[in-house]
Short mmCIF file of N, CA and C in Angstrom, two decimals:
data_model
loop_
_atom_site.label_atom_id
_atom_site.label_comp_id
_atom_site.label_asym_id
_atom_site.label_seq_id
_atom_site.Cartn_x
_atom_site.Cartn_y
_atom_site.Cartn_z
N UNK E 1 -34.52 -10.42 -22.74
CA UNK E 1 -34.68 -9.42 -21.63
C UNK E 1 -34.92 -8.17 -22.15
N UNK E 2 -36.03 -7.48 -21.17
CA UNK E 2 -36.33 -6.50 -21.32
C UNK E 2 -35.28 -5.51 -20.54
N UNK E 3 -35.75 -4.22 -20.91
CA UNK E 3 -34.90 -2.61 -20.50
C UNK E 3 -34.85 -2.57 -18.97
N UNK E 4 -35.99 -3.38 -18.31
CA UNK E 4 -36.31 -3.19 -17.12
C UNK E 4 -35.71 -4.53 -15.91
N UNK E 5 -35.29 -5.44 -16.98
CA UNK E 5 -34.34 -6.42 -15.84
C UNK E 5 -33.18 -5.93 -15.41
N UNK E 6 -32.24 -6.22 -14.45
CA UNK E 6 -30.96 -6.16 -13.90
C UNK E 6 -30.91 -7.76 -14.58
N UNK E 7 -29.23 -7.29 -15.46
CA UNK E 7 -27.93 -8.74 -15.50
C UNK E 7 -27.89 -9.21 -14.65
N UNK E 8 -27.85 -10.61 -14.65
CA UNK E 8 -27.56 -11.50 -13.72
C UNK E 8 -26.36 -12.82 -13.81
N UNK E 9 -25.49 -12.80 -12.96
CA UNK E 9 -24.49 -13.97 -13.45
C UNK E 9 -23.70 -13.16 -14.17
N UNK E 10 -22.42 -13.77 -13.86
CA UNK E 10 -21.21 -13.80 -15.11
C UNK E 10 -20.39 -12.56 -15.32
N UNK E 11 -21.36 -11.80 -14.58
CA UNK E 11 -20.75 -10.53 -15.20
C UNK E 11 -19.28 -10.15 -14.41
N UNK E 12 -18.68 -9.40 -15.50
CA UNK E 12 -17.03 -8.74 -14.34
C UNK E 12 -16.94 -7.58 -14.48
N UNK E 13 -18.03 -6.59 -14.39
CA UNK E 13 -17.97 -5.27 -14.39
C UNK E 13 -18.13 -5.44 -12.67
N UNK E 14 -17.14 -4.28 -11.87
CA UNK E 14 -16.72 -4.43 -10.69
C UNK E 14 -17.66 -3.40 -9.51
N UNK E 15 -18.14 -3.40 -8.80
CA UNK E 15 -19.06 -2.27 -8.28
C UNK E 15 -18.46 -1.17 -8.34
N UNK E 16 -19.52 -0.32 -8.46
CA UNK E 16 -19.30 1.39 -8.89
C UNK E 16 -18.36 2.06 -8.07
N UNK E 17 -17.96 1.79 -6.78
CA UNK E 17 -17.09 2.56 -5.56
C UNK E 17 -15.94 1.61 -5.70
N UNK E 18 -16.12 0.33 -6.24
CA UNK E 18 -15.11 -0.38 -6.12
C UNK E 18 -13.55 0.23 -7.56
N UNK E 19 -12.10 0.22 -6.87
CA UNK E 19 -11.43 0.82 -8.16
C UNK E 19 -10.13 0.06 -7.44
N UNK E 20 -9.35 0.01 -8.24
CA UNK E 20 -8.09 -0.61 -8.18
C UNK E 20 -6.70 0.31 -7.60
N UNK E 21 -5.85 0.00 -7.08
CA UNK E 21 -4.78 0.91 -7.16
C UNK E 21 -4.09 1.11 -9.09
N UNK E 22 -3.92 -0.47 -9.65
CA UNK E 22 -3.80 -0.08 -11.27
C UNK E 22 -4.69 0.86 -11.61
N UNK E 23 -5.92 0.72 -11.48
CA UNK E 23 -7.15 1.50 -12.69
C UNK E 23 -6.70 3.43 -11.69
N UNK E 24 -6.49 3.48 -10.58
CA UNK E 24 -6.49 4.86 -10.10
C UNK E 24 -5.00 5.30 -10.94
N UNK E 25 -3.90 4.57 -10.73
CA UNK E 25 -2.81 4.98 -11.67
C UNK E 25 -2.89 5.36 -13.34
N UNK E 26 -3.53 4.91 -13.35
CA UNK E 26 -4.19 4.59 -15.19
C UNK E 26 -4.43 5.74 -15.44
N UNK E 27 -5.36 6.22 -14.09
CA UNK E 27 -5.99 7.74 -14.57
C UNK E 27 -5.04 8.76 -14.23
N UNK E 28 -4.10 9.00 -13.43
CA UNK E 28 -3.23 9.70 -13.00
C UNK E 28 -2.25 10.05 -14.09
N UNK E 29 -1.88 8.35 -14.75
CA UNK E 29 -0.95 8.36 -15.63
C UNK E 29 -1.46 9.51 -16.91
N UNK E 30 -2.83 9.03 -17.44
CA UNK E 30 -3.78 9.53 -18.34
C UNK E 30 -3.64 10.80 -18.46
N UNK E 31 -3.66 11.61 -17.13
CA UNK E 31 -3.82 13.05 -16.80
C UNK E 31 -2.41 13.59 -16.99
N UNK E 32 -1.61 13.25 -17.12
CA UNK E 32 -0.23 13.75 -16.62
C UNK E 32 0.50 14.15 -18.30
N UNK E 33 0.91 14.94 -18.70
CA UNK E 33 1.28 15.54 -20.11
C UNK E 33 2.56 14.59 -20.92
N UNK E 34 3.55 14.12 -19.68
CA UNK E 34 4.44 13.06 -19.96
C UNK E 34 4.44 12.18 -18.85
N UNK E 35 4.83 10.44 -19.52
CA UNK E 35 4.51 9.70 -18.35
C UNK E 35 5.46 9.92 -17.15
N UNK E 36 5.18 9.48 -16.09
CA UNK E 36 5.91 9.67 -15.09
C UNK E 36 7.49 8.53 -14.92
N UNK E 37 8.87 8.44 -14.43
CA UNK E 37 9.61 7.45 -14.70
C UNK E 37 8.85 6.32 -13.66
N UNK E 38 9.49 5.21 -14.11
CA UNK E 38 8.73 4.13 -13.39
C UNK E 38 8.90 3.52 -11.67
N UNK E 39 10.41 4.53 -11.54
CA UNK E 39 10.15 4.53 -10.14
C UNK E 39 9.48 5.03 -9.29
N UNK E 40 9.14 6.68 -10.39
CA UNK E 40 8.15 7.72 -8.94
C UNK E 40 6.60 6.66 -9.22
N UNK E 41 6.41 6.10 -10.07
CA UNK E 41 5.14 5.01 -10.90
C UNK E 41 4.88 4.12 -9.84
N UNK E 42 5.59 3.10 -9.40
CA UNK E 42 6.18 2.09 -8.49
C UNK E 42 5.90 2.52 -7.33
N UNK E 43 6.50 3.57 -7.00
CA UNK E 43 6.33 4.65 -5.53
C UNK E 43 4.87 5.07 -5.38
N UNK E 44 4.31 5.59 -6.40
CA UNK E 44 3.06 6.06 -6.27
C UNK E 44 1.95 5.06 -6.28
N UNK E 45 1.97 3.92 -7.04
CA UNK E 45 1.48 2.33 -7.02
C UNK E 45 1.20 1.90 -5.18
N UNK E 46 2.44 1.74 -4.67
CA UNK E 46 2.46 1.61 -3.16
C UNK E 46 1.73 2.00 -2.23
N UNK E 47 1.90 3.47 -2.40
CA UNK E 47 1.27 4.52 -2.02
C UNK E 47 -0.15 4.06 -2.00
N UNK E 48 -0.59 3.76 -2.69
CA UNK E 48 -2.24 3.93 -3.55
C UNK E 48 -2.86 2.83 -2.95
N UNK E 49 -2.15 1.77 -3.19
CA UNK E 49 -2.41 -0.11 -2.63
C UNK E 49 -2.93 0.17 -1.32
N UNK E 50 -1.66 0.87 -0.68
CA UNK E 50 -2.02 1.01 1.19
C UNK E 50 -2.80 1.67 1.48
N UNK E 51 -3.22 2.87 0.85
CA UNK E 51 -4.11 4.05 1.47
C UNK E 51 -5.69 3.06 1.22
N UNK E 52 -6.06 2.29 0.01
CA UNK E 52 -7.06 1.48 -0.75
C UNK E 52 -7.40 0.47 0.35
N UNK E 53 -6.06 -0.24 0.76
CA UNK E 53 -6.51 -1.41 1.85
C UNK E 53 -6.67 -0.96 3.10
N UNK E 54 -6.53 0.51 3.32
CA UNK E 54 -6.78 1.34 4.95
C UNK E 54 -8.55 1.24 4.97
N UNK E 55 -8.86 1.39 3.56
CA UNK E 55 -10.17 1.95 3.35
C UNK E 55 -10.62 3.31 2.90
N UNK E 56 -9.58 3.94 2.04
CA UNK E 56 -9.56 5.31 1.71
C UNK E 56 -10.52 5.34 0.91
N UNK E 57 -11.73 6.18 0.73
CA UNK E 57 -12.26 6.28 -0.47
C UNK E 57 -11.58 6.62 -1.47
N UNK E 58 -12.28 6.02 -3.03
CA UNK E 58 -11.26 6.15 -3.80
C UNK E 58 -11.88 7.78 -4.46
N UNK E 59 -13.35 8.23 -3.98
CA UNK E 59 -13.01 9.46 -4.08
C UNK E 59 -12.14 10.49 -3.75
N UNK E 60 -11.94 10.04 -2.51
CA UNK E 60 -11.29 11.01 -1.90
C UNK E 60 -9.49 10.55 -2.60
N UNK E 61 -8.71 9.42 -2.86
CA UNK E 61 -8.11 9.09 -3.66
C UNK E 61 -7.74 10.12 -5.10
N UNK E 62 -8.97 9.88 -6.04
CA UNK E 62 -8.88 10.53 -6.86
C UNK E 62 -8.43 12.19 -6.48
N UNK E 63 -9.05 12.96 -5.57
CA UNK E 63 -8.91 14.36 -5.18
C UNK E 63 -7.81 14.49 -5.18
N UNK E 64 -7.24 13.41 -4.23
CA UNK E 64 -5.72 13.45 -3.80
C UNK E 64 -4.44 13.34 -4.85
N UNK E 65 -4.63 12.46 -5.54
CA UNK E 65 -3.98 12.19 -6.93
C UNK E 65 -4.10 13.74 -7.58
N UNK E 66 -5.42 14.41 -8.19
CA UNK E 66 -5.14 15.22 -8.83
C UNK E 66 -4.43 16.32 -8.39
N UNK E 67 -4.31 16.57 -6.97
CA UNK E 67 -3.57 17.45 -6.48
C UNK E 67 -2.44 17.03 -6.46
N UNK E 68 -1.81 16.26 -6.45
CA UNK E 68 -0.21 15.04 -6.29
C UNK E 68 0.28 15.99 -7.65
N UNK E 69 -0.89 15.50 -8.98
CA UNK E 69 -0.45 15.39 -9.97
C UNK E 69 0.29 17.28 -10.37
N UNK E 70 -0.97 18.00 -9.77
CA UNK E 70 -1.11 19.31 -10.11
C UNK E 70 0.05 19.80 -9.43
N UNK E 71 0.44 19.39 -8.21
CA UNK E 71 1.82 20.00 -7.84
C UNK E 71 2.74 19.13 -7.56
N UNK E 72 3.23 18.21 -8.61
CA UNK E 72 4.64 17.18 -8.78
C UNK E 72 5.42 17.24 -7.71
N UNK E 73 4.50 16.61 -7.07
CA UNK E 73 5.33 15.84 -5.34
C UNK E 73 5.81 14.72 -5.52
N UNK E 74 6.55 14.60 -4.05
CA UNK E 74 6.84 12.99 -4.08
C UNK E 74 5.73 11.91 -3.81
N UNK E 75 6.19 10.90 -4.31
CA UNK E 75 5.03 9.93 -3.88
C UNK E 75 4.52 9.94 -2.21
N UNK E 76 5.57 10.05 -1.51
CA UNK E 76 5.77 10.25 -0.14
C UNK E 76 4.89 11.20 0.41
N UNK E 77 4.35 11.99 -0.33
CA UNK E 77 3.10 12.81 0.30
C UNK E 77 2.01 12.07 0.34
N UNK E 78 1.55 11.60 -0.60
CA UNK E 78 0.33 11.13 -0.98
C UNK E 78 -0.62 11.40 0.31
N UNK E 79 -0.23 10.42 1.22
CA UNK E 79 -1.03 10.22 2.70
C UNK E 79 -1.66 11.60 3.16
N UNK E 80 -0.60 12.30 3.50
CA UNK E 80 -0.69 14.24 3.43
C UNK E 80 -1.84 15.06 2.93
N UNK E 81 -1.48 13.91 1.35
CA UNK E 81 -2.49 15.18 0.69
C UNK E 81 -4.14 14.39 0.65
N UNK E 82 -4.19 13.22 1.17
CA UNK E 82 -5.24 12.24 1.24
C UNK E 82 -5.92 12.84 2.43
N UNK E 83 -5.06 13.14 3.65
CA UNK E 83 -5.60 13.53 5.11
C UNK E 83 -6.33 15.04 4.84
N UNK E 84 -5.62 15.72 3.73
CA UNK E 84 -5.66 16.97 3.83
C UNK E 84 -7.45 17.14 2.60
N UNK E 85 -7.12 16.29 1.70
CA UNK E 85 -8.75 16.19 1.10
C UNK E 85 -9.90 15.81 1.64
N UNK E 86 -9.40 14.93 2.65
CA UNK E 86 -10.60 14.37 3.89
C UNK E 86 -11.08 15.34 4.69
N UNK E 87 -10.25 15.83 4.71
CA UNK E 87 -10.32 16.87 5.98
C UNK E 87 -10.87 18.59 5.71
N UNK E 88 -11.01 18.60 4.03
CA UNK E 88 -10.87 19.90 3.92
C UNK E 88 -12.72 20.80 3.85
N UNK E 89 -13.26 19.52 4.30
CA UNK E 89 -14.51 19.91 4.33
C UNK E 89 -15.39 20.57 5.58
N UNK E 90 -14.24 20.58 6.05
CA UNK E 90 -14.54 20.97 7.68
C UNK E 90 -14.42 22.31 7.64
N UNK E 91 -13.52 23.03 6.34
CA UNK E 91 -12.87 24.24 6.36
C UNK E 91 -13.36 24.74 5.50
N UNK E 92 -14.07 24.32 4.56
CA UNK E 92 -14.55 24.95 3.16
C UNK E 92 -15.66 25.61 3.41
N UNK E 93 -16.21 25.54 4.18
CA UNK E 93 -17.23 27.56 4.88
C UNK E 93 -16.81 27.81 5.79
N UNK E 94 -15.96 29.44 5.90
CA UNK E 94 -15.68 30.11 6.95
C UNK E 94 -17.03 30.37 7.03
N UNK E 95 -16.77 30.93 8.38
CA UNK E 95 -17.66 31.92 9.33
C UNK E 95 -18.43 33.36 8.56
N UNK E 96 -19.11 33.56 8.36
CA UNK E 96 -19.41 35.36 7.79
C UNK E 96 -18.77 36.00 8.74
N UNK E 97 -18.23 37.11 7.81
CA UNK E 97 -17.44 38.17 8.96
C UNK E 97 -18.91 39.08 8.96
N UNK E 98 -18.68 39.92 10.31
CA UNK E 98 -19.72 40.48 10.58
C UNK E 98 -19.55 41.65 11.43
N UNK E 99 -19.08 43.17 10.97
CA UNK E 99 -18.53 44.13 11.36
C UNK E 99 -19.62 44.56 12.56
N UNK E 100 -18.54 45.14 13.68
CA UNK E 100 -18.53 45.44 15.11
C UNK E 100 -19.86 46.57 14.22
N UNK E 101 -20.59 46.57 15.27
CA UNK E 101 -21.93 47.57 15.71
C UNK E 101 -22.29 48.37 17.07
N UNK E 102 -22.32 49.27 17.54
CA UNK E 102 -22.66 49.63 18.74
C UNK E 102 -23.87 48.88 18.78
N UNK E 103 -23.95 48.40 20.34
CA UNK E 103 -25.29 47.37 21.10
C UNK E 103 -26.29 48.75 20.78
N UNK E 104 -27.13 48.12 20.74
CA UNK E 104 -28.82 49.45 20.40
C UNK E 104 -29.51 49.02 22.22
N UNK E 105 -29.02 47.76 22.96
CA UNK E 105 -28.98 48.10 24.45
C UNK E 105 -28.15 47.45 25.10
N UNK E 106 -27.40 48.33 25.42
CA UNK E 106 -26.01 48.15 26.07
C UNK E 106 -26.09 47.25 27.52
N UNK E 107 -27.26 47.24 27.99
CA UNK E 107 -27.72 46.19 29.22
C UNK E 107 -27.53 45.02 28.65
N UNK E 108 -28.24 44.49 27.75
CA UNK E 108 -28.46 43.35 27.45
C UNK E 108 -27.04 42.74 26.76
N UNK E 109 -26.05 43.63 26.61
CA UNK E 109 -24.77 43.38 25.66
C UNK E 109 -23.83 43.20 26.53
N UNK E 110 -23.73 44.35 27.39
CA UNK E 110 -22.84 43.85 28.56
C UNK E 110 -23.04 43.78 30.05
N UNK E 111 -24.50 43.85 30.41
CA UNK E 111 -24.61 42.96 31.21
C UNK E 111 -24.64 44.16 32.57
N UNK E 112 -24.63 45.31 32.40
CA UNK E 112 -24.80 46.35 33.13
C UNK E 112 -23.10 46.98 33.41
N UNK E 113 -23.00 46.32 33.19
CA UNK E 113 -20.83 46.65 33.47
C UNK E 113 -20.02 47.96 33.02
N UNK E 114 -21.23 48.97 32.52
CA UNK E 114 -20.62 49.87 31.82
C UNK E 114 -20.57 50.93 32.56
#
């Protein structure tokens, strides 16, 4: 087979955006300095599985899990962190501040009300 061909059949590799709760938890554990307790990981795994089943994008889950790990929060807040990550883009670019200046054309600015 030449390098330009696409492999066919029998491949066990997942699609690029397909990820399991187990895989995401593995990434989470690998990023921790010390392995969290099993009860914690079981609860977090259920939250991750539920969010994946809802159709939440793995990229959003990864970002939320990173925030979760850094902050050291309870597994129950993961949906809130996912919501925060998903909606942060809307607030990422605040409106540029414009200093107030006197208008040069008073009639156009105030409609002749001065």
